[in-house]
Short mmCIF file of C-alpha atoms in Angstrom, two decimals:
data_model
loop_
_atom_site.label_atom_id
_atom_site.label_comp_id
_atom_site.label_asym_id
_atom_site.label_seq_id
_atom_site.Cartn_x
_atom_site.Cartn_y
_atom_site.Cartn_z
CA UNK A 1 2.15 25.33 -14.76
CA UNK A 2 3.18 28.34 -12.70
CA UNK A 3 3.82 27.65 -9.09
CA UNK A 4 1.39 30.38 -8.03
CA UNK A 5 -1.52 28.55 -9.70
CA UNK A 6 -0.57 25.33 -7.97
CA UNK A 7 -0.44 27.23 -4.66
CA UNK A 8 -3.81 28.74 -5.29
CA UNK A 9 -5.45 25.35 -5.96
CA UNK A 10 -3.86 23.79 -2.91
CA UNK A 11 -4.67 26.87 -0.83
CA UNK A 12 -8.36 26.55 -1.85
CA UNK A 13 -8.40 22.97 -0.67
CA UNK A 14 -6.80 23.89 2.65
CA UNK A 15 -9.16 26.77 3.17
CA UNK A 16 -12.10 24.47 2.60
CA UNK A 17 -10.67 21.84 4.90
CA UNK A 18 -9.69 24.16 7.73
CA UNK A 19 -12.89 26.19 7.74
CA UNK A 20 -15.30 23.26 7.72
CA UNK A 21 -14.69 21.64 11.15
CA UNK A 22 -16.20 24.55 13.02
CA UNK A 23 -19.37 24.02 10.93
CA UNK A 24 -19.88 20.29 11.19
CA UNK A 25 -17.96 18.78 14.08
CA UNK A 26 -20.77 18.67 16.62
CA UNK A 27 -19.98 14.97 17.26
CA UNK A 28 -16.45 15.82 18.62
CA UNK A 29 -16.41 16.95 22.24
CA UNK A 30 -14.34 19.88 23.46
CA UNK A 31 -11.90 17.52 25.17
CA UNK A 32 -11.42 15.54 21.96
CA UNK A 33 -11.16 18.81 20.03
CA UNK A 34 -8.21 19.85 22.23
CA UNK A 35 -6.51 16.46 21.66
CA UNK A 36 -7.03 16.85 17.93
CA UNK A 37 -5.61 20.38 17.98
CA UNK A 38 -2.50 19.10 19.81
CA UNK A 39 -1.96 16.30 17.18
CA UNK A 40 -2.40 18.76 14.34
CA UNK A 41 0.19 21.13 15.90
CA UNK A 42 2.70 18.29 16.45
CA UNK A 43 2.47 17.11 12.87
CA UNK A 44 2.44 20.63 11.42
CA UNK A 45 6.00 20.77 12.67
CA UNK A 46 7.02 18.00 10.26
CA UNK A 47 6.31 20.26 7.30
CA UNK A 48 7.45 18.15 4.40
CA UNK A 49 9.14 14.75 4.27
CA UNK A 50 11.13 12.53 1.94
CA UNK A 51 11.33 8.85 2.63
CA UNK A 52 12.55 5.60 1.09
CA UNK A 53 10.35 2.62 1.78
CA UNK A 54 11.81 -0.87 1.17
CA UNK A 55 9.73 -4.02 1.30
CA UNK A 56 11.03 -6.34 3.98
CA UNK A 57 10.57 -10.08 4.73
CA UNK A 58 10.66 -10.72 1.01
CA UNK A 59 13.42 -11.95 -1.26
CA UNK A 60 12.18 -9.61 -4.00
CA UNK A 61 13.90 -6.35 -3.38
CA UNK A 62 12.53 -4.47 -6.37
CA UNK A 63 9.76 -2.88 -4.29
CA UNK A 64 11.48 0.34 -3.29
CA UNK A 65 9.43 3.53 -3.18
CA UNK A 66 10.86 7.00 -2.93
CA UNK A 67 8.30 9.42 -1.74
CA UNK A 68 8.15 13.18 -1.15
CA UNK A 69 5.04 14.46 0.56
CA UNK A 70 4.14 17.99 1.55
CA UNK A 71 1.62 19.33 4.02
CA UNK A 72 -0.78 20.43 1.34
CA UNK A 73 -1.03 16.85 -0.06
CA UNK A 74 1.18 17.42 -3.10
CA UNK A 75 3.53 14.51 -3.65
CA UNK A 76 5.94 12.65 -5.92
CA UNK A 77 6.22 8.91 -5.67
CA UNK A 78 8.94 7.17 -7.64
CA UNK A 79 9.21 3.47 -8.25
CA UNK A 80 12.87 2.85 -9.05
CA UNK A 81 13.80 -0.05 -11.30
CA UNK A 82 15.35 -3.15 -9.81
CA UNK A 83 18.90 -2.85 -8.48
CA UNK A 84 21.74 -4.47 -10.30
CA UNK A 85 21.65 -8.04 -9.01
CA UNK A 86 17.94 -8.52 -9.58
CA UNK A 87 17.48 -6.35 -12.66
CA UNK A 88 16.13 -7.80 -15.80
CA UNK A 89 18.07 -7.34 -18.97
CA UNK A 90 15.53 -4.84 -20.24
CA UNK A 91 15.95 -2.59 -17.20
CA UNK A 92 18.87 -0.75 -15.83
CA UNK A 93 19.92 0.52 -12.45
CA UNK A 94 19.06 4.10 -11.67
CA UNK A 95 16.06 4.21 -13.97
CA UNK A 96 12.38 4.38 -12.97
CA UNK A 97 9.75 1.73 -13.37
CA UNK A 98 6.98 4.25 -12.77
CA UNK A 99 6.17 7.60 -11.37
CA UNK A 100 3.09 9.32 -10.01
CA UNK A 101 3.05 12.96 -8.89
CA UNK A 102 0.59 15.67 -8.00
CA UNK A 103 1.62 19.36 -7.76
CA UNK A 104 -1.82 20.88 -6.86
CA UNK A 105 -3.07 21.30 -10.40
CA UNK A 106 -1.82 18.39 -12.46
CA UNK A 107 -1.55 14.69 -11.83
CA UNK A 108 1.35 13.04 -13.71
CA UNK A 109 1.66 9.36 -14.12
CA UNK A 110 4.14 7.51 -16.21
CA UNK A 111 6.04 4.37 -17.05
CA UNK A 112 9.81 4.27 -17.41
CA UNK A 113 10.89 7.55 -18.89
CA UNK A 114 7.56 8.80 -20.34
CA UNK A 115 4.67 10.36 -18.45
CA UNK A 116 1.20 11.64 -19.17
CA UNK A 117 -0.40 14.79 -17.75
CA UNK A 118 -3.89 14.98 -16.34
CA UNK A 119 -4.99 18.49 -15.37
CA UNK A 120 -6.82 17.81 -12.11
CA UNK A 121 -6.94 20.72 -9.75
CA UNK A 122 -9.55 18.93 -7.58
CA UNK A 123 -7.68 15.63 -7.38
CA UNK A 124 -7.40 15.69 -3.60
CA UNK A 125 -11.09 16.41 -3.29
CA UNK A 126 -12.11 13.80 -5.85
CA UNK A 127 -10.20 10.89 -4.35
CA UNK A 128 -10.70 12.08 -0.71
CA UNK A 129 -7.61 10.27 0.29
CA UNK A 130 -4.46 9.32 -1.51
CA UNK A 131 -2.50 6.07 -1.53
CA UNK A 132 0.75 7.91 -1.69
CA UNK A 133 0.26 9.44 1.72
CA UNK A 134 -0.24 6.13 3.48
CA UNK A 135 3.39 5.17 3.93
CA UNK A 136 4.41 8.51 5.37
CA UNK A 137 1.36 10.55 6.32
CA UNK A 138 3.13 12.83 8.80
CA UNK A 139 3.01 16.08 6.88
CA UNK A 140 -0.57 15.44 5.81
CA UNK A 141 -1.89 14.50 9.27
CA UNK A 142 -3.23 18.05 9.98
CA UNK A 143 -5.06 18.02 6.66
CA UNK A 144 -6.44 14.53 7.32
CA UNK A 145 -7.56 15.56 10.85
CA UNK A 146 -9.35 18.61 9.48
CA UNK A 147 -11.00 16.60 6.72
CA UNK A 148 -12.13 13.82 9.04
CA UNK A 149 -13.31 16.23 11.71
CA UNK A 150 -15.25 18.23 9.12
CA UNK A 151 -17.35 15.26 8.13
CA UNK A 152 -20.79 14.81 9.76
CA UNK A 153 -19.99 11.30 10.92
CA UNK A 154 -16.68 12.20 12.59
CA UNK A 155 -15.99 10.57 15.90
CA UNK A 156 -13.12 10.10 18.33
CA UNK A 157 -12.83 7.07 20.58
CA UNK A 158 -10.29 5.31 22.79
CA UNK A 159 -8.97 2.03 21.53
CA UNK A 160 -6.40 0.40 23.84
CA UNK A 161 -3.71 2.99 24.55
CA UNK A 162 -4.56 4.92 21.44
CA UNK A 163 -7.10 7.55 20.36
CA UNK A 164 -8.90 6.92 17.09
CA UNK A 165 -10.42 9.60 14.86
CA UNK A 166 -12.73 8.16 12.18
CA UNK A 167 -15.04 9.32 9.47
CA UNK A 168 -16.44 6.83 6.94
CA UNK A 169 -17.74 9.76 4.86
CA UNK A 170 -14.25 11.28 4.55
CA UNK A 171 -12.61 7.83 4.11
CA UNK A 172 -10.18 8.48 6.98
CA UNK A 173 -9.27 6.69 10.18
CA UNK A 174 -6.32 7.88 12.29
CA UNK A 175 -5.00 6.33 15.44
CA UNK A 176 -2.31 7.89 17.74
CA UNK A 177 -0.75 7.39 21.17
CA UNK A 178 -0.55 9.98 23.88
CA UNK A 179 3.01 10.86 22.88
CA UNK A 180 1.71 11.67 19.37
CA UNK A 181 3.07 8.65 17.67
CA UNK A 182 0.76 7.70 14.75
CA UNK A 183 -0.05 3.99 15.11
CA UNK A 184 -2.64 3.48 12.44
CA UNK A 185 -3.99 5.08 9.33
CA UNK A 186 -6.82 3.76 7.10
CA UNK A 187 -7.60 5.57 3.83
CA UNK A 188 -10.41 4.82 1.47
CA UNK A 189 -13.75 3.08 1.60
CA UNK A 190 -13.67 -0.16 3.57
CA UNK A 191 -16.39 -1.57 1.35
CA UNK A 192 -14.61 -0.94 -1.94
CA UNK A 193 -10.91 -0.11 -1.84
CA UNK A 194 -8.71 0.92 1.04
CA UNK A 195 -5.30 0.93 2.60
CA UNK A 196 -4.90 0.00 6.24
CA UNK A 197 -1.44 0.91 7.63
CA UNK A 198 -0.08 0.15 11.08
CA UNK A 199 3.10 1.76 12.18
CA UNK A 200 5.64 0.51 14.69
CA UNK A 201 9.30 0.69 15.89
CA UNK A 202 9.15 4.40 16.58
CA UNK A 203 12.30 6.49 16.79
CA UNK A 204 12.20 9.06 19.62
CA UNK A 205 10.85 12.37 18.34
CA UNK A 206 12.81 15.53 18.18
CA UNK A 207 11.79 18.50 20.36
CA UNK A 208 8.86 19.53 18.24
CA UNK A 209 8.35 16.42 16.09
CA UNK A 210 6.44 13.40 17.29
CA UNK A 211 8.00 9.92 17.30
CA UNK A 212 8.20 8.58 13.73
CA UNK A 213 8.08 4.88 12.83
CA UNK A 214 10.65 2.75 11.08
CA UNK A 215 8.25 0.05 10.05
CA UNK A 216 4.94 0.24 8.23
CA UNK A 217 2.64 -2.76 7.64
CA UNK A 218 0.47 -1.91 4.62
CA UNK A 219 -2.74 -3.89 3.98
CA UNK A 220 -4.21 -3.13 0.56
CA UNK A 221 -7.72 -4.26 -0.05
CA UNK A 222 -9.90 -3.90 -3.10
CA UNK A 223 -13.00 -5.52 -4.48
CA UNK A 224 -12.05 -7.75 -7.40
CA UNK A 225 -13.93 -7.99 -10.68
CA UNK A 226 -15.95 -10.97 -9.40
CA UNK A 227 -16.95 -9.04 -6.27
CA UNK A 228 -14.69 -10.75 -3.74
CA UNK A 229 -12.38 -8.68 -1.56
CA UNK A 230 -8.66 -9.14 -2.35
CA UNK A 231 -6.16 -8.26 0.36
CA UNK A 232 -2.40 -8.06 0.14
CA UNK A 233 -0.19 -7.26 3.13
CA UNK A 234 3.35 -5.98 2.86
CA UNK A 235 5.76 -4.63 5.35
CA UNK A 236 8.05 -1.71 4.63
CA UNK A 237 11.16 -0.40 6.34
CA UNK A 238 10.87 3.39 6.40
CA UNK A 239 14.00 5.50 6.05
CA UNK A 240 13.48 9.21 6.57
CA UNK A 241 15.66 11.00 4.04
CA UNK A 242 14.63 14.60 4.94
CA UNK A 243 12.29 16.36 7.31
CA UNK A 244 12.06 19.93 6.05
CA UNK A 245 9.93 21.46 8.81
CA UNK A 246 7.38 24.20 8.38
CA UNK A 247 9.90 26.61 6.86
CA UNK A 248 10.67 24.26 3.92
CA UNK A 249 7.14 23.00 3.60
CA UNK A 250 6.27 24.34 0.20
CA UNK A 251 4.37 22.15 -2.21
CA UNK A 252 6.14 19.30 -3.99
CA UNK A 253 6.76 20.59 -7.49
CA UNK A 254 7.38 18.33 -10.48
CA UNK A 255 10.73 18.80 -12.30
CA UNK A 256 10.80 16.70 -15.46
CA UNK A 257 14.38 17.68 -16.22
CA UNK A 258 15.71 16.74 -12.84
CA UNK A 259 13.97 13.36 -13.13
CA UNK A 260 14.99 12.91 -16.79
CA UNK A 261 11.42 12.33 -17.87
CA UNK A 262 9.75 13.02 -21.20
CA UNK A 263 6.18 14.12 -21.60
CA UNK A 264 3.76 12.32 -23.93
CA UNK A 265 0.96 14.13 -25.62
CA UNK A 266 -1.85 11.58 -25.37
CA UNK A 267 -3.78 13.10 -28.25
CA UNK A 268 -0.97 13.23 -30.82
CA UNK A 269 1.46 10.61 -29.55
CA UNK A 270 4.35 13.11 -29.55
CA UNK A 271 6.98 12.42 -26.95
CA UNK A 272 8.70 15.62 -25.91
CA UNK A 273 11.91 16.14 -23.88
CA UNK A 274 11.94 18.51 -20.84
CA UNK A 275 13.39 21.26 -23.04
CA UNK A 276 10.52 20.96 -25.46
CA UNK A 277 12.25 18.99 -28.23
CA UNK A 278 10.09 16.44 -29.96
CA UNK A 279 11.87 13.10 -29.62
CA UNK A 280 9.55 10.90 -31.57
CA UNK A 281 5.87 10.22 -32.21
CA UNK A 282 4.98 6.86 -30.83
CA UNK A 283 2.14 6.33 -33.35
CA UNK A 284 4.49 7.04 -36.29
CA UNK A 285 7.21 4.73 -34.93
CA UNK A 286 4.67 1.98 -34.43
CA UNK A 287 3.18 2.49 -37.93
CA UNK A 288 6.69 2.31 -39.55
CA UNK A 289 7.51 -0.87 -37.65
CA UNK A 290 4.12 -2.41 -38.44
CA UNK A 291 4.71 -1.71 -42.14
CA UNK A 292 8.28 -3.10 -41.95
CA UNK A 293 7.04 -6.20 -40.20
CA UNK A 294 4.30 -6.52 -42.86
CA UNK A 295 6.91 -6.30 -45.61
CA UNK A 296 8.93 -8.95 -43.81
CA UNK A 297 5.95 -11.28 -43.85
CA UNK A 298 5.39 -10.57 -47.55
CA UNK A 299 8.91 -11.46 -48.55
CA UNK A 300 8.53 -15.30 -48.57
CA UNK A 301 5.59 -14.89 -50.89
CA UNK A 302 7.49 -12.51 -53.14
CA UNK A 303 10.37 -15.00 -53.26
CA UNK A 304 8.03 -17.88 -54.10
CA UNK A 305 6.45 -15.78 -56.85
CA UNK A 306 9.84 -14.96 -58.34
CA UNK A 307 10.92 -18.63 -58.21
CA UNK A 308 7.63 -19.82 -59.75
CA UNK A 309 7.96 -17.25 -62.53
CA UNK A 310 11.56 -18.33 -63.24
CA UNK A 311 10.48 -21.97 -63.31
CA UNK A 312 7.62 -21.17 -65.63
CA UNK A 313 9.91 -19.12 -67.94
CA UNK A 314 12.53 -21.90 -67.98
CA UNK A 315 9.89 -24.52 -68.73
CA UNK A 316 8.41 -22.37 -71.53
CA UNK A 317 11.90 -21.80 -72.93
CA UNK A 318 12.70 -25.54 -72.78
CA UNK A 319 9.47 -26.37 -74.64
CA UNK A 320 10.25 -23.81 -77.32
CA UNK A 321 13.72 -25.28 -77.74
CA UNK A 322 12.27 -28.77 -78.06
CA UNK A 323 9.67 -27.57 -80.60
CA UNK A 324 12.50 -25.85 -82.51
CA UNK A 325 14.52 -29.01 -82.47
CA UNK E 1 56.10 0.62 -64.42
CA UNK E 2 54.10 3.85 -64.70
CA UNK E 3 50.92 1.82 -65.22
CA UNK E 4 51.42 -0.24 -62.12
CA UNK E 5 52.07 2.92 -60.10
CA UNK E 6 48.83 4.45 -61.42
CA UNK E 7 46.89 1.26 -60.46
CA UNK E 8 48.45 1.27 -56.97
CA UNK E 9 47.53 4.96 -56.52
CA UNK E 10 43.97 4.31 -57.66
CA UNK E 11 43.63 1.36 -55.31
CA UNK E 12 45.01 3.37 -52.40
CA UNK E 13 42.50 6.23 -53.12
CA UNK E 14 39.65 3.75 -53.46
CA UNK E 15 40.42 2.06 -50.21
CA UNK E 16 41.37 5.00 -48.05
CA UNK E 17 38.67 7.48 -49.17
CA UNK E 18 35.72 5.54 -47.68
CA UNK E 19 37.76 4.95 -44.47
CA UNK E 20 38.56 8.66 -44.12
CA UNK E 21 34.93 9.67 -44.83
CA UNK E 22 33.67 7.11 -42.30
CA UNK E 23 36.17 8.38 -39.70
CA UNK E 24 35.08 12.03 -40.22
CA UNK E 25 31.40 11.15 -40.01
CA UNK E 26 31.95 9.11 -36.81
CA UNK E 27 34.03 11.89 -35.21
CA UNK E 28 31.55 14.68 -36.19
CA UNK E 29 29.90 16.19 -33.09
CA UNK E 30 26.41 14.83 -32.58
CA UNK E 31 26.84 12.02 -35.03
CA UNK E 32 28.53 9.58 -32.66
CA UNK E 33 25.24 7.59 -32.58
CA UNK E 34 23.23 6.42 -29.65
CA UNK E 35 25.17 4.98 -26.76
CA UNK E 36 22.47 4.10 -24.29
CA UNK E 37 19.38 2.04 -25.11
CA UNK E 38 16.30 2.45 -22.98
CA UNK E 39 13.17 0.42 -22.95
CA UNK E 40 10.16 2.43 -24.22
CA UNK E 41 6.52 1.58 -23.95
CA UNK E 42 4.55 2.74 -26.99
CA UNK E 43 0.76 3.14 -27.40
CA UNK E 44 -0.09 2.23 -23.81
CA UNK E 45 -3.70 1.44 -23.03
CA UNK E 46 -5.68 1.05 -19.80
CA UNK E 47 -7.23 -2.37 -19.21
CA UNK E 48 -10.05 -2.19 -16.73
CA UNK E 49 -13.46 -3.66 -16.06
CA UNK E 50 -16.24 -1.49 -14.67
CA UNK E 51 -15.11 0.82 -11.93
CA UNK E 52 -11.59 2.11 -11.95
CA UNK E 53 -11.54 1.84 -8.17
CA UNK E 54 -11.20 -1.93 -8.43
CA UNK E 55 -7.77 -1.39 -9.97
CA UNK E 56 -6.55 -1.21 -13.50
CA UNK E 57 -3.65 -2.25 -15.68
CA UNK E 58 -1.46 -0.08 -17.87
CA UNK E 59 -0.35 -2.17 -20.83
CA UNK E 60 1.99 -1.28 -23.67
CA UNK E 61 1.03 -1.75 -27.34
CA UNK E 62 4.70 -2.25 -28.25
CA UNK E 63 7.95 -2.14 -26.29
CA UNK E 64 11.14 -1.11 -28.02
CA UNK E 65 14.77 -0.43 -27.18
CA UNK E 66 15.31 3.20 -28.16
CA UNK E 67 17.83 5.96 -27.82
CA UNK E 68 16.17 9.27 -28.59
CA UNK E 69 14.08 8.61 -31.68
CA UNK E 70 16.22 5.70 -32.91
CA UNK E 71 15.10 2.14 -32.54
CA UNK E 72 17.71 -0.49 -32.01
CA UNK E 73 17.07 -2.89 -34.78
CA UNK E 74 19.78 -5.28 -33.70
CA UNK E 75 17.73 -6.53 -30.77
CA UNK E 76 15.17 -8.94 -32.13
CA UNK E 77 11.44 -8.12 -31.84
CA UNK E 78 9.60 -11.01 -30.17
CA UNK E 79 5.88 -11.22 -30.15
CA UNK E 80 4.71 -12.79 -26.94
CA UNK E 81 3.29 -12.13 -23.47
CA UNK E 82 4.52 -8.99 -21.76
CA UNK E 83 3.55 -7.99 -18.15
CA UNK E 84 1.49 -4.80 -17.63
CA UNK E 85 1.59 -2.52 -14.61
CA UNK E 86 -1.10 -3.01 -12.03
CA UNK E 87 -2.35 0.10 -10.18
CA UNK E 88 -4.61 -0.34 -7.21
CA UNK E 89 -5.57 1.09 -3.80
CA UNK E 90 -7.31 4.32 -2.98
CA UNK E 91 -6.48 7.51 -4.98
CA UNK E 92 -7.79 6.12 -8.27
CA UNK E 93 -10.05 8.43 -10.26
CA UNK E 94 -11.57 8.55 -13.71
CA UNK E 95 -13.98 6.30 -15.59
CA UNK E 96 -12.82 3.13 -17.32
CA UNK E 97 -10.89 3.14 -19.63
CA UNK E 98 -9.56 6.51 -18.46
CA UNK E 99 -8.37 5.39 -15.00
CA UNK E 100 -5.67 7.43 -13.33
CA UNK E 101 -3.94 7.34 -9.93
CA UNK E 102 -3.48 4.68 -7.30
CA UNK E 103 -0.29 2.94 -6.43
CA UNK E 104 1.83 0.58 -8.46
CA UNK E 105 1.30 -2.90 -7.08
CA UNK E 106 3.29 -6.06 -7.55
CA UNK E 107 2.94 -8.55 -9.14
CA UNK E 108 1.20 -7.65 -12.42
CA UNK E 109 -2.15 -9.33 -12.91
CA UNK E 110 -2.41 -8.78 -16.66
CA UNK E 111 -0.20 -9.60 -19.58
CA UNK E 112 -0.52 -8.61 -23.25
CA UNK E 113 0.66 -10.43 -26.34
CA UNK E 114 2.68 -7.71 -28.10
CA UNK E 115 5.82 -7.19 -30.15
CA UNK E 116 8.58 -6.32 -27.75
CA UNK E 117 12.32 -6.08 -27.46
CA UNK E 118 14.69 -6.77 -24.64
CA UNK E 119 17.49 -4.21 -24.52
CA UNK E 120 20.37 -6.66 -24.38
CA UNK E 121 22.97 -3.95 -23.64
CA UNK E 122 20.74 -1.47 -21.83
CA UNK E 123 21.94 1.73 -20.25
CA UNK E 124 24.48 1.05 -17.46
#
């Protein structure tokens, strides 16, 4: 997909999001509007960010996420396989357990080295909020602010020493301190499925960038199949790998070759390398193995048949010899 | 004497020719064979119930050790339970069974009984 198309899709989303507040935000006072503008400006300076999130307080160290998020909501989230001491025999260090990425026009999701493509220019609108942003929302905060403020039920309130912007309709709740530090983010519908993230242990901000946290407590809740609400809570150490600033804040583009990933055509089953070479067809591979395993199961019967025939022939020959005698 | 020499020559040719051919084939560029075996999920399906937003599992239909298009037959195929991937949280879209998005969540809630291999000497 050409980068220009991706830009166009994302730009359309941004235009929608930035134009709307002036139309709908009657519930936000001028004072609150000024505070919101200040937060938007602070986080616009972040531009684009790369982080590594590692699950803490847990002996299982396989939960490491590498995440690249841009201001327009494009992202790549990588789930690296377990590191050497904990790896299973079927995995290997340096490989990926899974990937999910959105470049403005296409959502890509995959397991190990194979991914599927889902053309989805309106992904950000469809899902309203995105789980990937939750662990490092800084570049997307201006977009989230505009979305929440654009909703008819948007409100800003004081909560302890923080200000809270909330819109149930937009599925967004943001909390921040006076110094701009983001203390809380909730994404999703609290009645169905949501992430509630609290941030702490803030590093002092640079001149134009607000203080950024080193710890994130992520509460994931979703309604189970029997209707009860299931909640899991995990804490992550956040390591900021890169802050690119507004100058380097282009969309996150997907590079299959750099990630050593192969594309699967869901219709045909063809698995194709980044340079376009067909590696194999998963349906054909499975069919061949199914047939081979079928033959394997037939072999004992064939052997029994051969032995039975041989015994019958020997018995018939023995009878003929006796009759001849 | 001449007969035994001829037999020795024939034996030498018979023994060395296959070795030379095998050596040439092995050394030929691109024919060195796969060196790195990766786990591949084949024929993956989505397991879900009702709304995708409640979370969904991505489950393989078969798991093999492969290098390119070559399956490593030396690793035994075992049919038994294999863990799926569990995706949950906001950001899920689509209609069951075509769920997409969300975030990979541990541990897996679903297993499937499928033929699978463990890559004993997987990629380093």
